[in-house]
C-alpha cells in the first residue's frame, strides 16, 4: 500500500468514532483522545468504553508526541536548558482548567469561580451554575447537575460515592478528587495512590499535588527529582 493510500485510510478512520463507529456529521462532532491524536470519539461514554483497548497505544503515542516536540525545537537550538525552558514556558492554548462544557468559555484558574460535580466529573463555571439554580427555583424543579441533569447528592458521602463510580471508569478528575478527599482526611498514602493514577492519565492538578508532596516529603519520602518531574508535567499542561 502506498503512503498516499495509508493516509487515506487513516483520514477515513478519524472521521468515525473509534468505539461505536458512528461517522462525524453535522449534529455529531468527534473529539480527539485526551492523550494522543490517533483516535476520535463521539462521547465521553465511548471514550471510556474504548479506553482498555486504546490505553497502551495511547501512552506510546503520547511519548512519541512529546519526542516530536523536542525534536522540532532542538532543530533550532542545541542548548538543552533553552529547549526545556521553551517547552515549560510556552503559552498553552488554554488553561489547565479547560472550558466550561455548557457555555464553552474558558474556566477561571480561581477555583472559587467554578464548581466540580461528582456525578459527571464536569467543572461548570459560576455563571452557568447560577443560571441553572435560578431556573430550578423559578420552575420549582429538583436540584440537578447543570450538565448531566442527575439529582445532586444530599451529603458529602453520597457525592464521594458518585465520584468512586467515575473512578471505576478510570476518570482522572474523579481520581484526583478522591485523592484530595483522602488527603484532607489525613490519609496521605491513599491520596498519593489516587493522585498518581490521575497523573498517569494526564491530570495537571494531580501532577501539581504530587510535585508538592515529593518536594517537601508530605506523605512520601522526599524526592526532589520526582517532584521536579511532576512540577514540569503540570506546567506543560498549563498549570500556573
XYZ file of C-alpha atoms in Angstrom, residues 37-38 41 52 65 80 86 96 99 105 112 180 196-197 203-204 226 230 232:
19
model
C -4.036 12.231 18.118
C -4.742 8.716 16.873
C -14.820 9.746 19.924
C -8.957 -0.542 27.756
C 4.287 13.341 20.502
C 19.259 21.672 26.455
C 10.853 26.661 25.605
C -5.299 23.530 32.555
C -13.590 25.346 29.027
C -15.959 29.915 27.789
C -13.956 29.674 43.657
C -7.837 15.081 47.727
C -0.604 9.034 40.841
C -3.327 7.245 38.880
C -4.424 15.348 35.040
C -2.450 18.582 35.577
C 10.413 13.081 41.096
C 5.632 16.285 38.256
C 7.253 20.214 34.922
